[in-house]
PDB file of C-alpha atoms and ligand atoms in Angstrom:
ATOM      1  CA  MET A   1     -17.973 -35.961  29.856  1.00  0.00           C
ATOM      2  CA  ASN A   2     -18.657 -32.916  27.692  1.00  0.00           C
ATOM      3  CA  ILE A   3     -16.521 -30.495  25.670  1.00  0.00           C
ATOM      4  CA  GLN A   4     -16.067 -28.080  28.575  1.00  0.00           C
ATOM      5  CA  GLU A   5     -14.689 -30.881  30.725  1.00  0.00           C
ATOM      6  CA  ILE A   6     -12.172 -31.731  28.000  1.00  0.00           C
ATOM      7  CA  VAL A   7     -11.098 -28.075  27.790  1.00  0.00           C
ATOM      8  CA  GLU A   8     -10.682 -28.232  31.570  1.00  0.00           C
ATOM      9  CA  ILE A   9      -8.130 -31.089  31.195  1.00  0.00           C
ATOM     10  CA  LEU A  10      -5.917 -28.734  29.189  1.00  0.00           C
ATOM     11  CA  VAL A  11      -6.487 -25.750  31.483  1.00  0.00           C
ATOM     12  CA  ARG A  12      -5.483 -27.821  34.531  1.00  0.00           C
ATOM     13  CA  SER A  13      -2.173 -28.620  32.795  1.00  0.00           C
ATOM     14  CA  GLY A  14      -1.415 -24.894  32.597  1.00  0.00           C
ATOM     15  CA  ILE A  15      -2.659 -24.034  29.105  1.00  0.00           C
ATOM     16  CA  GLU A  16      -4.492 -20.666  28.904  1.00  0.00           C
ATOM     17  CA  PRO A  17      -8.306 -21.116  28.687  1.00  0.00           C
ATOM     18  CA  ASN A  18      -8.580 -19.358  25.309  1.00  0.00           C
ATOM     19  CA  GLU A  19      -5.802 -21.450  23.836  1.00  0.00           C
ATOM     20  CA  ALA A  20      -7.265 -24.601  25.424  1.00  0.00           C
ATOM     21  CA  SER A  21     -10.679 -24.132  23.840  1.00  0.00           C
ATOM     22  CA  LYS A  22      -9.076 -23.339  20.483  1.00  0.00           C
ATOM     23  CA  GLU A  23      -7.064 -26.556  20.715  1.00  0.00           C
ATOM     24  CA  VAL A  24     -10.075 -28.699  21.671  1.00  0.00           C
ATOM     25  CA  LYS A  25     -11.900 -27.265  18.656  1.00  0.00           C
ATOM     26  CA  MET A  26      -8.917 -28.277  16.509  1.00  0.00           C
ATOM     27  CA  LEU A  27      -9.056 -31.815  17.934  1.00  0.00           C
ATOM     28  CA  ILE A  28     -12.794 -32.075  17.259  1.00  0.00           C
ATOM     29  CA  GLU A  29     -12.456 -30.770  13.718  1.00  0.00           C
ATOM     30  CA  HIS A  30      -9.603 -33.126  12.962  1.00  0.00           C
ATOM     31  CA  PHE A  31     -10.454 -36.377  14.723  1.00  0.00           C
ATOM     32  CA  CYS A  32     -14.265 -36.228  14.462  1.00  0.00           C
ATOM     33  CA  ASN A  33     -14.497 -34.839  10.953  1.00  0.00           C
ATOM     34  CA  TYR A  34     -16.482 -31.861  12.205  1.00  0.00           C
ATOM     35  CA  THR A  35     -16.482 -28.472  10.562  1.00  0.00           C
ATOM     36  CA  ALA A  36     -16.158 -25.246  12.547  1.00  0.00           C
ATOM     37  CA  LYS A  37     -19.852 -24.733  11.741  1.00  0.00           C
ATOM     38  CA  ASP A  38     -20.833 -28.072  13.335  1.00  0.00           C
ATOM     39  CA  ILE A  39     -19.104 -26.931  16.512  1.00  0.00           C
ATOM     40  CA  ILE A  40     -20.751 -23.488  16.517  1.00  0.00           C
ATOM     41  CA  LEU A  41     -24.181 -25.035  15.940  1.00  0.00           C
ATOM     42  CA  GLY A  42     -23.536 -27.448  18.816  1.00  0.00           C
ATOM     43  CA  THR A  43     -24.039 -30.596  16.708  1.00  0.00           C
ATOM     44  CA  PRO A  44     -23.696 -33.234  19.445  1.00  0.00           C
ATOM     45  CA  LEU A  45     -20.686 -35.543  19.524  1.00  0.00           C
ATOM     46  CA  ASP A  46     -21.357 -39.182  20.226  1.00  0.00           C
ATOM     47  CA  TYR A  47     -19.629 -40.969  23.090  1.00  0.00           C
ATOM     48  CA  GLU A  48     -16.943 -42.634  20.979  1.00  0.00           C
ATOM     49  CA  LYS A  49     -15.909 -39.401  19.282  1.00  0.00           C
ATOM     50  CA  LEU A  50     -15.804 -37.575  22.600  1.00  0.00           C
ATOM     51  CA  GLU A  51     -13.613 -40.363  23.986  1.00  0.00           C
ATOM     52  CA  ILE A  52     -11.050 -39.910  21.171  1.00  0.00           C
ATOM     53  CA  VAL A  53     -10.946 -36.142  21.759  1.00  0.00           C
ATOM     54  CA  LYS A  54     -10.520 -36.742  25.482  1.00  0.00           C
ATOM     55  CA  GLN A  55      -7.601 -39.133  24.932  1.00  0.00           C
ATOM     56  CA  LYS A  56      -5.834 -36.696  22.623  1.00  0.00           C
ATOM     57  CA  ALA A  57      -6.423 -33.855  25.100  1.00  0.00           C
ATOM     58  CA  GLN A  58      -4.965 -35.999  27.848  1.00  0.00           C
ATOM     59  CA  LEU A  59      -1.901 -36.721  25.719  1.00  0.00           C
ATOM     60  CA  ARG A  60      -1.529 -32.984  25.129  1.00  0.00           C
ATOM     61  CA  ALA A  61      -1.941 -32.195  28.847  1.00  0.00           C
ATOM     62  CA  ASN A  62       0.457 -34.911  30.044  1.00  0.00           C
ATOM     63  CA  THR A  63       3.231 -34.353  27.522  1.00  0.00           C
ATOM     64  CA  ARG A  64       2.718 -30.723  26.433  1.00  0.00           C
ATOM     65  CA  LYS A  65       3.475 -31.920  22.907  1.00  0.00           C
ATOM     66  CA  PRO A  66       2.254 -29.154  20.546  1.00  0.00           C
ATOM     67  CA  ILE A  67      -1.289 -29.714  19.310  1.00  0.00           C
ATOM     68  CA  GLN A  68      -0.101 -29.491  15.678  1.00  0.00           C
ATOM     69  CA  TYR A  69       2.155 -32.531  16.143  1.00  0.00           C
ATOM     70  CA  ILE A  70      -0.717 -34.459  17.752  1.00  0.00           C
ATOM     71  CA  ILE A  71      -2.967 -33.619  14.813  1.00  0.00           C
ATOM     72  CA  GLY A  72      -0.126 -33.945  12.284  1.00  0.00           C
ATOM     73  CA  GLN A  73      -0.912 -30.708  10.509  1.00  0.00           C
ATOM     74  CA  SER A  74      -0.788 -26.963  10.858  1.00  0.00           C
ATOM     75  CA  TYR A  75      -2.712 -24.164   9.154  1.00  0.00           C
ATOM     76  CA  PHE A  76      -0.673 -21.578   7.261  1.00  0.00           C
ATOM     77  CA  MET A  77      -1.791 -18.916   4.757  1.00  0.00           C
ATOM     78  CA  GLY A  78      -5.039 -20.659   3.902  1.00  0.00           C
ATOM     79  CA  ASP A  79      -3.774 -24.241   3.689  1.00  0.00           C
ATOM     80  CA  PHE A  80      -3.102 -27.197   5.940  1.00  0.00           C
ATOM     81  CA  TYR A  81       0.510 -28.337   5.977  1.00  0.00           C
ATOM     82  CA  GLU A  82       1.581 -31.757   7.157  1.00  0.00           C
ATOM     83  CA  VAL A  83       3.977 -31.501  10.099  1.00  0.00           C
ATOM     84  CA  ASN A  84       5.902 -33.884  12.321  1.00  0.00           C
ATOM     85  CA  GLU A  85       8.721 -33.459  14.801  1.00  0.00           C
ATOM     86  CA  ASP A  86      11.262 -33.196  11.969  1.00  0.00           C
ATOM     87  CA  VAL A  87       9.945 -29.755  11.023  1.00  0.00           C
ATOM     88  CA  LEU A  88       9.174 -26.509  12.808  1.00  0.00           C
ATOM     89  CA  ILE A  89       5.460 -25.766  13.167  1.00  0.00           C
ATOM     90  CA  PRO A  90       4.525 -22.882  10.823  1.00  0.00           C
ATOM     91  CA  ARG A  91       3.841 -19.746  12.892  1.00  0.00           C
ATOM     92  CA  ASP A  92       1.272 -16.985  12.348  1.00  0.00           C
ATOM     93  CA  GLU A  93       4.108 -14.426  12.434  1.00  0.00           C
ATOM     94  CA  THR A  94       5.692 -16.068   9.409  1.00  0.00           C
ATOM     95  CA  GLU A  95       2.611 -15.169   7.341  1.00  0.00           C
ATOM     96  CA  ILE A  96       3.629 -11.505   7.788  1.00  0.00           C
ATOM     97  CA  VAL A  97       7.083 -12.321   6.422  1.00  0.00           C
ATOM     98  CA  VAL A  98       5.674 -14.180   3.403  1.00  0.00           C
ATOM     99  CA  ASN A  99       3.252 -11.346   2.641  1.00  0.00           C
ATOM    100  CA  HIS A 100       6.109  -8.867   2.920  1.00  0.00           C
ATOM    101  CA  ALA A 101       8.111 -10.895   0.374  1.00  0.00           C
ATOM    102  CA  LEU A 102       5.105 -11.309  -1.943  1.00  0.00           C
ATOM    103  CA  LYS A 103       4.699  -7.519  -2.148  1.00  0.00           C
ATOM    104  CA  ILE A 104       8.376  -7.118  -3.124  1.00  0.00           C
ATOM    105  CA  ILE A 105       8.141  -9.949  -5.675  1.00  0.00           C
ATOM    106  CA  LYS A 106       5.064  -8.408  -7.321  1.00  0.00           C
ATOM    107  CA  ASN A 107       6.330  -4.806  -7.264  1.00  0.00           C
ATOM    108  CA  ASN A 108       9.564  -5.811  -8.980  1.00  0.00           C
ATOM    109  CA  GLY A 109       8.264  -8.509 -11.306  1.00  0.00           C
ATOM    110  CA  PHE A 110      10.709 -11.003  -9.793  1.00  0.00           C
ATOM    111  CA  LYS A 111      11.028 -14.470 -11.287  1.00  0.00           C
ATOM    112  CA  LYS A 112      13.407 -16.503  -9.095  1.00  0.00           C
ATOM    113  CA  VAL A 113      13.141 -17.052  -5.353  1.00  0.00           C
ATOM    114  CA  LEU A 114      15.271 -19.061  -2.916  1.00  0.00           C
ATOM    115  CA  ASP A 115      13.959 -20.165   0.502  1.00  0.00           C
ATOM    116  CA  ILE A 116      16.735 -21.141   2.930  1.00  0.00           C
ATOM    117  CA  GLY A 117      15.892 -23.589   5.740  1.00  0.00           C
ATOM    118  CA  THR A 118      12.504 -24.479   4.329  1.00  0.00           C
ATOM    119  CA  GLY A 119      11.465 -27.016   7.015  1.00  0.00           C
ATOM    120  CA  SER A 120       7.828 -27.945   6.323  1.00  0.00           C
ATOM    121  CA  GLY A 121       8.114 -26.015   3.056  1.00  0.00           C
ATOM    122  CA  CYS A 122       5.427 -23.565   4.128  1.00  0.00           C
ATOM    123  CA  ILE A 123       7.217 -20.383   2.968  1.00  0.00           C
ATOM    124  CA  ALA A 124       8.282 -21.868  -0.374  1.00  0.00           C
ATOM    125  CA  CYS A 125       4.862 -23.397  -1.081  1.00  0.00           C
ATOM    126  CA  ALA A 126       2.942 -20.235  -0.162  1.00  0.00           C
ATOM    127  CA  ILE A 127       5.187 -18.109  -2.403  1.00  0.00           C
ATOM    128  CA  SER A 128       4.817 -20.589  -5.233  1.00  0.00           C
ATOM    129  CA  LYS A 129       1.037 -20.577  -4.730  1.00  0.00           C
ATOM    130  CA  TYR A 130       0.558 -16.799  -4.540  1.00  0.00           C
ATOM    131  CA  ALA A 131       3.187 -15.523  -7.033  1.00  0.00           C
ATOM    132  CA  LYS A 132       4.222 -16.534 -10.544  1.00  0.00           C
ATOM    133  CA  VAL A 133       7.833 -17.372  -9.736  1.00  0.00           C
ATOM    134  CA  ASP A 134      10.272 -20.266  -9.801  1.00  0.00           C
ATOM    135  CA  VAL A 135      10.927 -21.280  -6.223  1.00  0.00           C
ATOM    136  CA  CYS A 136      13.943 -23.220  -5.047  1.00  0.00           C
ATOM    137  CA  ALA A 137      13.995 -24.315  -1.395  1.00  0.00           C
ATOM    138  CA  VAL A 138      16.872 -25.776   0.588  1.00  0.00           C
ATOM    139  CA  ASP A 139      17.249 -27.477   3.925  1.00  0.00           C
ATOM    140  CA  ILE A 140      20.073 -29.354   5.621  1.00  0.00           C
ATOM    141  CA  SER A 141      17.645 -32.028   6.856  1.00  0.00           C
ATOM    142  CA  ASP A 142      16.530 -34.844   4.549  1.00  0.00           C
ATOM    143  CA  SER A 143      13.636 -35.722   6.849  1.00  0.00           C
ATOM    144  CA  ALA A 144      12.394 -32.124   6.677  1.00  0.00           C
ATOM    145  CA  LEU A 145      12.666 -32.145   2.877  1.00  0.00           C
ATOM    146  CA  LYS A 146      10.556 -35.303   2.783  1.00  0.00           C
ATOM    147  CA  ILE A 147       7.694 -33.461   4.532  1.00  0.00           C
ATOM    148  CA  ALA A 148       8.217 -30.320   2.435  1.00  0.00           C
ATOM    149  CA  LYS A 149       7.952 -32.341  -0.786  1.00  0.00           C
ATOM    150  CA  LYS A 150       4.743 -33.990   0.433  1.00  0.00           C
ATOM    151  CA  ASN A 151       3.282 -30.567   1.211  1.00  0.00           C
ATOM    152  CA  ALA A 152       4.162 -29.158  -2.209  1.00  0.00           C
ATOM    153  CA  LYS A 153       2.598 -32.181  -3.853  1.00  0.00           C
ATOM    154  CA  LYS A 154      -0.573 -31.958  -1.762  1.00  0.00           C
ATOM    155  CA  LEU A 155      -0.962 -28.254  -2.600  1.00  0.00           C
ATOM    156  CA  GLY A 156      -0.139 -28.821  -6.257  1.00  0.00           C
ATOM    157  CA  VAL A 157       2.688 -26.269  -6.309  1.00  0.00           C
ATOM    158  CA  GLY A 158       6.036 -26.642  -8.025  1.00  0.00           C
ATOM    159  CA  VAL A 159       9.059 -26.113  -5.798  1.00  0.00           C
ATOM    160  CA  ASN A 160      12.585 -27.336  -6.487  1.00  0.00           C
ATOM    161  CA  PHE A 161      13.777 -28.833  -3.177  1.00  0.00           C
ATOM    162  CA  ILE A 162      17.506 -29.354  -2.656  1.00  0.00           C
ATOM    163  CA  ASN A 163      19.466 -30.680   0.295  1.00  0.00           C
ATOM    164  CA  SER A 164      21.931 -27.921   1.047  1.00  0.00           C
ATOM    165  CA  ASP A 165      23.683 -26.439   4.079  1.00  0.00           C
ATOM    166  CA  LEU A 166      22.762 -22.804   3.339  1.00  0.00           C
ATOM    167  CA  PHE A 167      24.320 -22.233  -0.133  1.00  0.00           C
ATOM    168  CA  SER A 168      26.563 -25.337  -0.215  1.00  0.00           C
ATOM    169  CA  ASN A 169      24.688 -27.016  -3.101  1.00  0.00           C
ATOM    170  CA  ILE A 170      23.464 -23.867  -4.866  1.00  0.00           C
ATOM    171  CA  ASN A 171      25.146 -22.476  -7.954  1.00  0.00           C
ATOM    172  CA  GLU A 172      22.837 -19.843  -9.428  1.00  0.00           C
ATOM    173  CA  LYS A 173      21.582 -16.352  -8.642  1.00  0.00           C
ATOM    174  CA  PHE A 174      18.129 -15.355  -7.411  1.00  0.00           C
ATOM    175  CA  ASP A 175      15.991 -12.202  -7.384  1.00  0.00           C
ATOM    176  CA  LEU A 176      14.907 -12.728  -3.810  1.00  0.00           C
ATOM    177  CA  ILE A 177      16.285 -14.836  -0.983  1.00  0.00           C
ATOM    178  CA  ILE A 178      13.933 -15.462   1.941  1.00  0.00           C
ATOM    179  CA  SER A 179      14.704 -17.240   5.198  1.00  0.00           C
ATOM    180  CA  ASN A 180      13.252 -17.929   8.608  1.00  0.00           C
ATOM    181  CA  PRO A 181      16.472 -19.310  10.041  1.00  0.00           C
ATOM    182  CA  PRO A 182      17.083 -20.518  13.596  1.00  0.00           C
ATOM    183  CA  TYR A 183      17.239 -17.352  15.710  1.00  0.00           C
ATOM    184  CA  ILE A 184      16.704 -18.204  19.356  1.00  0.00           C
ATOM    185  CA  PRO A 185      19.934 -17.367  21.186  1.00  0.00           C
ATOM    186  CA  LYS A 186      21.741 -20.321  22.725  1.00  0.00           C
ATOM    187  CA  GLY A 187      20.776 -20.901  26.354  1.00  0.00           C
ATOM    188  CA  THR A 188      17.375 -19.098  26.142  1.00  0.00           C
ATOM    189  CA  LYS A 189      14.811 -20.676  28.492  1.00  0.00           C
ATOM    190  CA  VAL A 190      11.775 -21.584  26.419  1.00  0.00           C
ATOM    191  CA  GLN A 191       8.381 -23.191  27.016  1.00  0.00           C
ATOM    192  CA  ARG A 192       8.151 -26.989  27.194  1.00  0.00           C
ATOM    193  CA  GLU A 193       6.398 -27.243  23.812  1.00  0.00           C
ATOM    194  CA  LEU A 194       9.506 -26.060  21.963  1.00  0.00           C
ATOM    195  CA  GLY A 195      11.369 -29.123  23.258  1.00  0.00           C
ATOM    196  CA  TYR A 196       9.450 -31.187  20.685  1.00  0.00           C
ATOM    197  CA  GLU A 197      10.531 -29.082  17.722  1.00  0.00           C
ATOM    198  CA  PRO A 198      13.816 -29.697  15.866  1.00  0.00           C
ATOM    199  CA  GLN A 199      16.342 -27.893  18.041  1.00  0.00           C
ATOM    200  CA  ASN A 200      18.611 -27.091  15.087  1.00  0.00           C
ATOM    201  CA  ALA A 201      15.700 -25.203  13.487  1.00  0.00           C
ATOM    202  CA  LEU A 202      15.224 -23.040  16.589  1.00  0.00           C
ATOM    203  CA  PHE A 203      18.523 -22.312  18.309  1.00  0.00           C
ATOM    204  CA  THR A 204      21.737 -20.666  17.181  1.00  0.00           C
ATOM    205  CA  SER A 205      25.080 -21.665  18.629  1.00  0.00           C
ATOM    206  CA  GLU A 206      25.804 -18.153  19.894  1.00  0.00           C
ATOM    207  CA  GLU A 207      24.216 -15.510  22.104  1.00  0.00           C
ATOM    208  CA  THR A 208      22.843 -12.948  19.617  1.00  0.00           C
ATOM    209  CA  GLY A 209      20.705 -15.413  17.659  1.00  0.00           C
ATOM    210  CA  CYS A 210      21.958 -13.619  14.546  1.00  0.00           C
ATOM    211  CA  GLU A 211      24.595 -16.002  13.174  1.00  0.00           C
ATOM    212  CA  PHE A 212      22.493 -17.189  10.221  1.00  0.00           C
ATOM    213  CA  TYR A 213      21.469 -13.664   9.169  1.00  0.00           C
ATOM    214  CA  LYS A 214      25.124 -12.670   9.013  1.00  0.00           C
ATOM    215  CA  LYS A 215      26.142 -15.822   7.097  1.00  0.00           C
ATOM    216  CA  ILE A 216      23.314 -15.566   4.573  1.00  0.00           C
ATOM    217  CA  ILE A 217      24.000 -11.867   3.896  1.00  0.00           C
ATOM    218  CA  GLU A 218      27.771 -12.241   3.637  1.00  0.00           C
ATOM    219  CA  ASP A 219      27.870 -15.525   1.699  1.00  0.00           C
ATOM    220  CA  GLY A 220      24.819 -14.781  -0.426  1.00  0.00           C
ATOM    221  CA  VAL A 221      25.195 -11.220  -1.600  1.00  0.00           C
ATOM    222  CA  ASP A 222      27.828 -11.617  -4.322  1.00  0.00           C
ATOM    223  CA  LYS A 223      27.323 -15.153  -5.563  1.00  0.00           C
ATOM    224  CA  PHE A 224      23.625 -15.863  -5.142  1.00  0.00           C
ATOM    225  CA  LEU A 225      21.750 -12.562  -5.411  1.00  0.00           C
ATOM    226  CA  ASN A 226      21.059 -10.629  -8.609  1.00  0.00           C
ATOM    227  CA  LYS A 227      21.670  -6.883  -8.780  1.00  0.00           C
ATOM    228  CA  ASN A 228      18.605  -5.074  -7.349  1.00  0.00           C
ATOM    229  CA  GLY A 229      17.644  -8.361  -5.661  1.00  0.00           C
ATOM    230  CA  TYR A 230      16.312  -8.549  -2.123  1.00  0.00           C
ATOM    231  CA  ILE A 231      16.890 -10.552   1.010  1.00  0.00           C
ATOM    232  CA  VAL A 232      13.898 -11.001   3.351  1.00  0.00           C
ATOM    233  CA  PHE A 233      14.242 -12.446   6.848  1.00  0.00           C
ATOM    234  CA  GLU A 234      11.989 -13.343   9.717  1.00  0.00           C
ATOM    235  CA  VAL A 235      13.636 -11.966  12.847  1.00  0.00           C
ATOM    236  CA  GLY A 236      13.155 -12.568  16.564  1.00  0.00           C
ATOM    237  CA  ILE A 237      12.326  -9.961  19.142  1.00  0.00           C
ATOM    238  CA  SER A 238      14.983  -7.189  19.321  1.00  0.00           C
ATOM    239  CA  GLN A 239      17.094  -8.569  16.456  1.00  0.00           C
ATOM    240  CA  SER A 240      15.991  -6.215  13.697  1.00  0.00           C
ATOM    241  CA  GLU A 241      18.502  -3.470  14.531  1.00  0.00           C
ATOM    242  CA  LEU A 242      21.499  -5.805  14.439  1.00  0.00           C
ATOM    243  CA  VAL A 243      20.308  -7.367  11.175  1.00  0.00           C
ATOM    244  CA  LYS A 244      19.802  -3.864   9.752  1.00  0.00           C
ATOM    245  CA  GLN A 245      23.442  -3.136  10.589  1.00  0.00           C
ATOM    246  CA  TYR A 246      24.611  -6.300   8.795  1.00  0.00           C
ATOM    247  CA  PHE A 247      22.648  -5.198   5.737  1.00  0.00           C
ATOM    248  CA  GLU A 248      24.138  -1.689   5.861  1.00  0.00           C
ATOM    249  CA  ASN A 249      27.687  -3.037   6.332  1.00  0.00           C
ATOM    250  CA  ASN A 250      27.228  -5.082   3.152  1.00  0.00           C
ATOM    251  CA  GLY A 251      25.990  -2.204   1.012  1.00  0.00           C
ATOM    252  CA  PHE A 252      22.263  -2.993   1.046  1.00  0.00           C
ATOM    253  CA  VAL A 253      19.732  -0.159   0.711  1.00  0.00           C
ATOM    254  CA  ASP A 254      15.969   0.383   1.126  1.00  0.00           C
ATOM    255  CA  ILE A 255      15.886  -1.501   4.433  1.00  0.00           C
ATOM    256  CA  VAL A 256      12.294  -1.962   5.605  1.00  0.00           C
ATOM    257  CA  ILE A 257      11.116  -3.506   8.867  1.00  0.00           C
ATOM    258  CA  GLU A 258       7.523  -4.710   9.278  1.00  0.00           C
ATOM    259  CA  ASN A 259       5.888  -5.494  12.615  1.00  0.00           C
ATOM    260  CA  ASP A 260       3.719  -8.531  13.289  1.00  0.00           C
ATOM    261  CA  LEU A 261       0.207  -8.411  14.784  1.00  0.00           C
ATOM    262  CA  ALA A 262       1.702  -8.267  18.281  1.00  0.00           C
ATOM    263  CA  ASN A 263       3.619  -5.166  17.099  1.00  0.00           C
ATOM    264  CA  ILE A 264       6.985  -6.927  17.276  1.00  0.00           C
ATOM    265  CA  PRO A 265       9.441  -6.219  14.420  1.00  0.00           C
ATOM    266  CA  ARG A 266       9.197  -9.497  12.496  1.00  0.00           C
ATOM    267  CA  ALA A 267      10.077  -9.061   8.830  1.00  0.00           C
ATOM    268  CA  ILE A 268      13.109  -7.215   7.506  1.00  0.00           C
ATOM    269  CA  SER A 269      13.984  -6.721   3.862  1.00  0.00           C
ATOM    270  CA  ALA A 270      16.834  -5.008   2.034  1.00  0.00           C
ATOM    271  CA  LYS A 271      17.939  -4.459  -1.546  1.00  0.00           C
ATOM    272  CA  LYS A 272      21.347  -5.186  -3.048  1.00  0.00           C
ATOM    273  CA  SER A 273      22.330  -1.923  -4.652  1.00  0.00           C
ATOM    274  CA  TYR A 274      25.492  -2.796  -6.529  1.00  0.00           C
ATOM    275  CA  ASN A 275      26.549  -5.130  -9.292  1.00  0.00           C
ATOM    276  CA  LYS A 276      29.041  -7.880  -8.700  1.00  0.00           C
TER     277      LYS A 276
HETATM  278  N1  LIG B   1       9.352 -17.985  16.058  1.00  0.00           N
HETATM  279  C1  LIG B   1       9.885 -19.155  16.689  1.00  0.00           C
HETATM  280  C2  LIG B   1       9.710 -19.065  18.171  1.00  0.00           C
HETATM  281  O1  LIG B   1      10.073 -18.082  18.770  1.00  0.00           O
HETATM  282  C3  LIG B   1      11.331 -19.367  16.359  1.00  0.00           C
HETATM  283  C4  LIG B   1      11.504 -19.705  14.933  1.00  0.00           C
HETATM  284  C5  LIG B   1      12.912 -19.648  14.534  1.00  0.00           C
HETATM  285  O2  LIG B   1      13.860 -19.774  15.318  1.00  0.00           O
HETATM  286  N2  LIG B   1      13.084 -19.455  13.304  1.00  0.00           N
HETATM  287  O3  LIG B   1       9.167 -19.978  18.733  1.00  0.00           O
END
């Protein structure tokens, strides 16, 4: 048994070869305490270590459970975040959304940020790490908040976590509200891996996938957003135009859409222009 044969276990289960070799590297780094450099230099793995990697690869191939849940962590904006099946796995695309928000925060000297539906806490923690702001983060799930709190502690960042169904337990105003809410339209056929993620973090109960954008804009604008404050969302494929309309209908200005690395509109931001 060698590394190529382990990659082959994943490829035979239908995982793309590039993805499969990336995942086997992740298993080696995590379970064998190897650095990426050890792997590049071909430092040999002893039989026992190879056996562990093989077992984990077999688990991945048989169940199609995401590799991040098998390892128990996921890399996001320069840090490892603990994850389990109570929280969505942080996505590369979300880094674009966080960077988009960080630019707005810095350009406007903002001080108070709210993250809605924080899950693993990755957005809130990254903002707290890379900007000098007070971050409050809410989620409806206590088990998600438990992981989010652990992540904030591990990274040494201060975030105020609150159990709240959107704004239900919030009673102050913020300069910027950010959210990566559930946005996959009900009934969408998705890959097997997504079956392991919390379904209420992925799917909306209606067909546009836009219910949470609408709610957050309409419920948030008057009571929870300061004048000249911004809302920043992660959006799914082909949702940016509808979300733009919601913003316009509610008097927002300076609407900006930013594409991700796959050139899909992914981040949308807008500014509240009036005082209320
Ligand atoms: N980006 C995720 C996906 O398509 C969905 C995340 C979400 O619904 N917020 O897998």
